[in-house]
Phi, psi and omega in degrees: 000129186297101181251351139283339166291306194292336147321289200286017190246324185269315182320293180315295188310324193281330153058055125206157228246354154306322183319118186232136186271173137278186190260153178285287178002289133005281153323280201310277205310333184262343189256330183283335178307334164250005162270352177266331193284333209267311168282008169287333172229144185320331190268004187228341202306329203299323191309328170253038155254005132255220208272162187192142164254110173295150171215177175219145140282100192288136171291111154113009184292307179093022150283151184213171212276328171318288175273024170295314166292000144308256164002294159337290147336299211247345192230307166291318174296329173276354163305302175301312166286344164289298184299330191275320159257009154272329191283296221240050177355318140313327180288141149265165176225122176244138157285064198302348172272007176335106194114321194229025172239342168321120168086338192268027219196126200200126163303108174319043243303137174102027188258332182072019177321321216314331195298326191274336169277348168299314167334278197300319182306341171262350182152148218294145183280120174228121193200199203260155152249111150273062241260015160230010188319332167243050202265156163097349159317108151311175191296320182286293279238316197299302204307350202234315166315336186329307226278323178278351188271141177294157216284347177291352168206155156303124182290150190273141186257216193250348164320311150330303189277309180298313192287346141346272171296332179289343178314295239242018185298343156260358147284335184270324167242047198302312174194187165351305204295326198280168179288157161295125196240134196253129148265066140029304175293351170246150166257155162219109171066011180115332200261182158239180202251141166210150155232158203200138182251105168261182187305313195263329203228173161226147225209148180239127168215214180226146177226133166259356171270084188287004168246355155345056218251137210220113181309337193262333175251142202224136169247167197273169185199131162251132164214151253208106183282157198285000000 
């Protein structure tokens, strides 16, 4: 895996220089140590055998569960669309919530999000996306596997999920074909958050049938290097 490029892909997206990566050195080593901890047990190993993304979360973004939907809004999303019209230039990416997630946007309590913003407030972060572990799931159903899922991992937000795309945005939102990608770990007004890649465009919304269960929508599972 090109693991300085895809740095230097987050780097572009979050596109400010306040911002602190890991090191390539850093990455590799914090993501195999934890793809080795992850196959190492028995109760977790079958997860790579789909598909799974390393990421990094840059130290100093400053979210918290109080400005996520700021944040969400003024900072992540346009990270994920600078990357999303770097790779495929012509597409648009739309924020169909413009606007509208400031105050509004709240952590699923038993989701264990919170762990990735305690994380990120101290220094940058590095851990895995599974982004299709639960698919095919409704929204209650991901949200309700926690209580039985080993404790390493986390349902995926949207810190998580954005700092993701931004890497990996032509795999992940490449066109049609790829999933609905749902963050589970959030709530917004009752619904929960999606991004979804159609053929021309990519697309941000709300979604309200959280009891749904949809072949095309996949919620996310995180896990978090030491």
């Amino acid at each position: 895996m090109p693991f300085a490029e895809k740095l230097r892909l987050a780097q572009a997206a979050f596109n400010d220089k306040s911002l602190t990566f890991v090191s390539v050195e850093q990455f590799v080593e914090r993501t195999n140590e934890l793809v080795m901890r992850i196959a190492a047990d028995e109760t977790m190993k079958n997860v790579l055998n789909g598909v799974w993304y390393p990421f990094c979360i840059p130290a100093g973004l400053g979210v918290t569960e109080e400005n996520y939907g700021a944040k969400l809004d003024k900072v992540l999303l346009p990270a994920v669309a600078r990357a999303y019209k770097k790779t495929f230039c012509e597409r648009p990416f739309n924020n169909n919530l413009k606007g509208q997630l400031s105050g509004e946007v709240e952590i699923w309590k038993g989701s264990r999000h919170e762990r990735v913003l305690e994380a990120a407030s101290k220094e940058p972060v590095v851990g895995i996306y599974f982004p299709t572990a639960l698919q095919g799931y409704s929204i209650n159903a991901d949200r309700e596997q926690m209580e039985s899922l080993n404790e390493m991992f986390l349902l995926a937000g949207g810190l998580d999920t954005m700092a993701a795309m931004s890497m990996y945005a032509e795999e992940l939102l490449r066109d049609n074909k790829t999933p609905c990608y749902d963050m589970a770990a959030l709530a917004w007004r009752g619904w929960s958050l999606f991004c979804d890649a159609l053929a021309d465009c990519a697309c941000f919304y709300g979604n309200q049938f959280l009891a749904g269960a949809f072949g095309d929508v996949a919620g996310g599972l995180v896990a978090l290097a030491r």
